[in-house]
Amino acid sequence: MPLEQVLLLLTAAAGAGWVDAVVGGGGLLQLPAVLMTGMPTIEAMATNKLSSVFGTTSAAVAYARSTKVDREVAIPGAALAVVCAGLGAWAAASITADVLRPAVMVVLLAVAAFVTLRPAMGAVPVPHLRTRPRVAAAVATGGVGIAFYDGIMGPGTGTFLIIAFTTILGLDFVSASASAKIINIGTNVGALVVLGSQGHVQWAIGLGMAVCNVAGAQFGARMALKRGAAFVRIVLLCVVAAMVLRLGWQQFG
């Protein structure tokens, strides 16, 4: 691989680590960069997962040291996510992205409208929303539904998890991001195990990207913790807008 392509991938991995640590959606930067090298799509997805699992784990550790992680949701959700993301990765060959993109775009537009019209959402925790049925719903949404999506397609998984935790459980954006990272580790591991066992991972470049992804993730996590929920909300809206534009271009461009 030419040196300029390697440098592009390392830079994209660092940027993706920062975005993922703050609100998720780092695949918007990293996956297109890998595809630009001419790598087959399935190998690009697998190599992206290898890099991301290191960055997400690094961010999760940084968050856990400084803010509360909802263990009642994150731990069972992560366990389910390993299995469901693995099933998604296994099913990826039979479900085309063209089928999923329109649905994901509609969900993202609804998310953008919801966050914009409810500026107080995620600014502070809303403890009275936390009930046992809602905890079960959050575990199922993150560990099953979103995890399966991550195995098939991926971009925006962390963002969807944050939105799920703020709306279902009433967590603030920073706590939701911290809890989302644990489940996102599970989704990355589940998909990586399946794709790796099928021989799709480019290990050398993926591990090099992982180093830069970790560096970006550490910077992003610390910035989110320092600047708080208002900063995370702004980045969230920017990432959602970018995802809608990217998916729209892929679908109709």
PDB file of N, CA and C in Angstrom, residues 192-231:
ATOM      1  N   LEU A 192     -16.306  -8.601  14.693  1.00  0.00           N
ATOM      2  CA  LEU A 192     -14.907  -8.897  14.361  1.00  0.00           C
ATOM      3  C   LEU A 192     -14.617 -10.398  14.410  1.00  0.00           C
ATOM      4  N   VAL A 193     -15.184 -11.089  15.392  1.00  0.00           N
ATOM      5  CA  VAL A 193     -14.967 -12.535  15.497  1.00  0.00           C
ATOM      6  C   VAL A 193     -15.471 -13.246  14.242  1.00  0.00           C
ATOM      7  N   VAL A 194     -16.663 -12.868  13.804  1.00  0.00           N
ATOM      8  CA  VAL A 194     -17.234 -13.515  12.618  1.00  0.00           C
ATOM      9  C   VAL A 194     -16.435 -13.159  11.367  1.00  0.00           C
ATOM     10  N   LEU A 195     -16.196 -11.867  11.155  1.00  0.00           N
ATOM     11  CA  LEU A 195     -15.481 -11.440   9.950  1.00  0.00           C
ATOM     12  C   LEU A 195     -14.028 -11.926   9.954  1.00  0.00           C
ATOM     13  N   GLY A 196     -13.413 -11.927  11.149  1.00  0.00           N
ATOM     14  CA  GLY A 196     -12.037 -12.421  11.248  1.00  0.00           C
ATOM     15  C   GLY A 196     -11.945 -13.906  10.952  1.00  0.00           C
ATOM     16  N   SER A 197     -12.911 -14.678  11.443  1.00  0.00           N
ATOM     17  CA  SER A 197     -12.896 -16.126  11.207  1.00  0.00           C
ATOM     18  C   SER A 197     -13.097 -16.457   9.731  1.00  0.00           C
ATOM     19  N   GLN A 198     -13.706 -15.508   8.998  1.00  0.00           N
ATOM     20  CA  GLN A 198     -13.905 -15.696   7.563  1.00  0.00           C
ATOM     21  C   GLN A 198     -12.719 -15.190   6.738  1.00  0.00           C
ATOM     22  N   GLY A 199     -11.701 -14.672   7.423  1.00  0.00           N
ATOM     23  CA  GLY A 199     -10.474 -14.250   6.752  1.00  0.00           C
ATOM     24  C   GLY A 199     -10.538 -12.892   6.081  1.00  0.00           C
ATOM     25  N   HIS A 200     -11.425 -12.010   6.563  1.00  0.00           N
ATOM     26  CA  HIS A 200     -11.613 -10.720   5.896  1.00  0.00           C
ATOM     27  C   HIS A 200     -10.793  -9.579   6.499  1.00  0.00           C
ATOM     28  N   VAL A 201     -10.129  -9.793   7.623  1.00  0.00           N
ATOM     29  CA  VAL A 201      -9.428  -8.698   8.306  1.00  0.00           C
ATOM     30  C   VAL A 201      -8.031  -8.509   7.739  1.00  0.00           C
ATOM     31  N   GLN A 202      -7.691  -7.244   7.421  1.00  0.00           N
ATOM     32  CA  GLN A 202      -6.320  -6.885   7.049  1.00  0.00           C
ATOM     33  C   GLN A 202      -5.603  -6.484   8.345  1.00  0.00           C
ATOM     34  N   TRP A 203      -4.928  -7.429   8.974  1.00  0.00           N
ATOM     35  CA  TRP A 203      -4.452  -7.254  10.343  1.00  0.00           C
ATOM     36  C   TRP A 203      -3.385  -6.179  10.483  1.00  0.00           C
ATOM     37  N   ALA A 204      -2.450  -6.116   9.582  1.00  0.00           N
ATOM     38  CA  ALA A 204      -1.333  -5.173   9.721  1.00  0.00           C
ATOM     39  C   ALA A 204      -1.816  -3.730   9.693  1.00  0.00           C
ATOM     40  N   ILE A 205      -2.576  -3.370   8.672  1.00  0.00           N
ATOM     41  CA  ILE A 205      -3.048  -1.989   8.579  1.00  0.00           C
ATOM     42  C   ILE A 205      -4.087  -1.714   9.661  1.00  0.00           C
ATOM     43  N   GLY A 206      -4.895  -2.717  10.012  1.00  0.00           N
ATOM     44  CA  GLY A 206      -5.905  -2.537  11.046  1.00  0.00           C
ATOM     45  C   GLY A 206      -5.300  -2.241  12.407  1.00  0.00           C
ATOM     46  N   LEU A 207      -4.216  -2.913  12.744  1.00  0.00           N
ATOM     47  CA  LEU A 207      -3.562  -2.675  14.035  1.00  0.00           C
ATOM     48  C   LEU A 207      -2.863  -1.317  14.048  1.00  0.00           C
ATOM     49  N   GLY A 208      -2.302  -0.919  12.908  1.00  0.00           N
ATOM     50  CA  GLY A 208      -1.707   0.416  12.829  1.00  0.00           C
ATOM     51  C   GLY A 208      -2.755   1.503  13.010  1.00  0.00           C
ATOM     52  N   MET A 209      -3.910   1.318  12.381  1.00  0.00           N
ATOM     53  CA  MET A 209      -5.009   2.260  12.552  1.00  0.00           C
ATOM     54  C   MET A 209      -5.503   2.265  13.995  1.00  0.00           C
ATOM     55  N   ALA A 210      -5.459   1.105  14.641  1.00  0.00           N
ATOM     56  CA  ALA A 210      -5.949   1.009  16.019  1.00  0.00           C
ATOM     57  C   ALA A 210      -5.171   1.924  16.954  1.00  0.00           C
ATOM     58  N   VAL A 211      -3.862   2.036  16.736  1.00  0.00           N
ATOM     59  CA  VAL A 211      -3.037   2.910  17.581  1.00  0.00           C
ATOM     60  C   VAL A 211      -3.521   4.356  17.471  1.00  0.00           C
ATOM     61  N   CYS A 212      -3.774   4.806  16.247  1.00  0.00           N
ATOM     62  CA  CYS A 212      -4.251   6.179  16.043  1.00  0.00           C
ATOM     63  C   CYS A 212      -5.679   6.346  16.542  1.00  0.00           C
ATOM     64  N   ASN A 213      -6.486   5.311  16.405  1.00  0.00           N
ATOM     65  CA  ASN A 213      -7.861   5.360  16.884  1.00  0.00           C
ATOM     66  C   ASN A 213      -7.895   5.521  18.401  1.00  0.00           C
ATOM     67  N   VAL A 214      -7.005   4.831  19.100  1.00  0.00           N
ATOM     68  CA  VAL A 214      -6.917   4.952  20.558  1.00  0.00           C
ATOM     69  C   VAL A 214      -6.523   6.370  20.955  1.00  0.00           C
ATOM     70  N   ALA A 215      -5.545   6.938  20.242  1.00  0.00           N
ATOM     71  CA  ALA A 215      -5.112   8.307  20.553  1.00  0.00           C
ATOM     72  C   ALA A 215      -6.263   9.293  20.385  1.00  0.00           C
ATOM     73  N   GLY A 216      -6.996   9.179  19.274  1.00  0.00           N
ATOM     74  CA  GLY A 216      -8.137  10.056  19.048  1.00  0.00           C
ATOM     75  C   GLY A 216      -9.232   9.845  20.082  1.00  0.00           C
ATOM     76  N   ALA A 217      -9.461   8.590  20.471  1.00  0.00           N
ATOM     77  CA  ALA A 217     -10.496   8.273  21.444  1.00  0.00           C
ATOM     78  C   ALA A 217     -10.183   8.869  22.811  1.00  0.00           C
ATOM     79  N   GLN A 218      -8.946   8.812  23.211  1.00  0.00           N
ATOM     80  CA  GLN A 218      -8.564   9.391  24.502  1.00  0.00           C
ATOM     81  C   GLN A 218      -8.792  10.900  24.512  1.00  0.00           C
ATOM     82  N   PHE A 219      -8.422  11.543  23.428  1.00  0.00           N
ATOM     83  CA  PHE A 219      -8.610  12.993  23.326  1.00  0.00           C
ATOM     84  C   PHE A 219     -10.094  13.341  23.335  1.00  0.00           C
ATOM     85  N   GLY A 220     -10.881  12.589  22.577  1.00  0.00           N
ATOM     86  CA  GLY A 220     -12.316  12.851  22.491  1.00  0.00           C
ATOM     87  C   GLY A 220     -13.026  12.629  23.811  1.00  0.00           C
ATOM     88  N   ALA A 221     -12.702  11.539  24.501  1.00  0.00           N
ATOM     89  CA  ALA A 221     -13.349  11.238  25.779  1.00  0.00           C
ATOM     90  C   ALA A 221     -13.050  12.323  26.808  1.00  0.00           C
ATOM     91  N   ARG A 222     -11.805  12.743  26.863  1.00  0.00           N
ATOM     92  CA  ARG A 222     -11.442  13.784  27.826  1.00  0.00           C
ATOM     93  C   ARG A 222     -12.123  15.113  27.497  1.00  0.00           C
ATOM     94  N   MET A 223     -12.254  15.430  26.222  1.00  0.00           N
ATOM     95  CA  MET A 223     -12.915  16.669  25.838  1.00  0.00           C
ATOM     96  C   MET A 223     -14.401  16.616  26.188  1.00  0.00           C
ATOM     97  N   ALA A 224     -15.047  15.480  25.941  1.00  0.00           N
ATOM     98  CA  ALA A 224     -16.466  15.339  26.266  1.00  0.00           C
ATOM     99  C   ALA A 224     -16.700  15.450  27.766  1.00  0.00           C
ATOM    100  N   LEU A 225     -15.832  14.824  28.556  1.00  0.00           N
ATOM    101  CA  LEU A 225     -15.968  14.883  30.007  1.00  0.00           C
ATOM    102  C   LEU A 225     -15.744  16.293  30.535  1.00  0.00           C
ATOM    103  N   LYS A 226     -14.820  17.003  29.905  1.00  0.00           N
ATOM    104  CA  LYS A 226     -14.503  18.360  30.352  1.00  0.00           C
ATOM    105  C   LYS A 226     -15.588  19.359  29.970  1.00  0.00           C
ATOM    106  N   ARG A 227     -16.121  19.247  28.761  1.00  0.00           N
ATOM    107  CA  ARG A 227     -17.064  20.251  28.251  1.00  0.00           C
ATOM    108  C   ARG A 227     -18.523  19.914  28.527  1.00  0.00           C
ATOM    109  N   GLY A 228     -18.834  18.663  28.813  1.00  0.00           N
ATOM    110  CA  GLY A 228     -20.168  18.320  29.273  1.00  0.00           C
ATOM    111  C   GLY A 228     -21.201  18.064  28.193  1.00  0.00           C
ATOM    112  N   ALA A 229     -22.470  17.958  28.643  1.00  0.00           N
ATOM    113  CA  ALA A 229     -23.565  17.518  27.791  1.00  0.00           C
ATOM    114  C   ALA A 229     -23.848  18.483  26.637  1.00  0.00           C
ATOM    115  N   ALA A 230     -23.714  19.786  26.860  1.00  0.00           N
ATOM    116  CA  ALA A 230     -24.006  20.749  25.796  1.00  0.00           C
ATOM    117  C   ALA A 230     -23.083  20.550  24.602  1.00  0.00           C
ATOM    118  N   PHE A 231     -21.814  20.310  24.870  1.00  0.00           N
ATOM    119  CA  PHE A 231     -20.842  20.060  23.806  1.00  0.00           C
ATOM    120  C   PHE A 231     -21.183  18.771  23.068  1.00  0.00           C
TER     121      PHE A 231
END
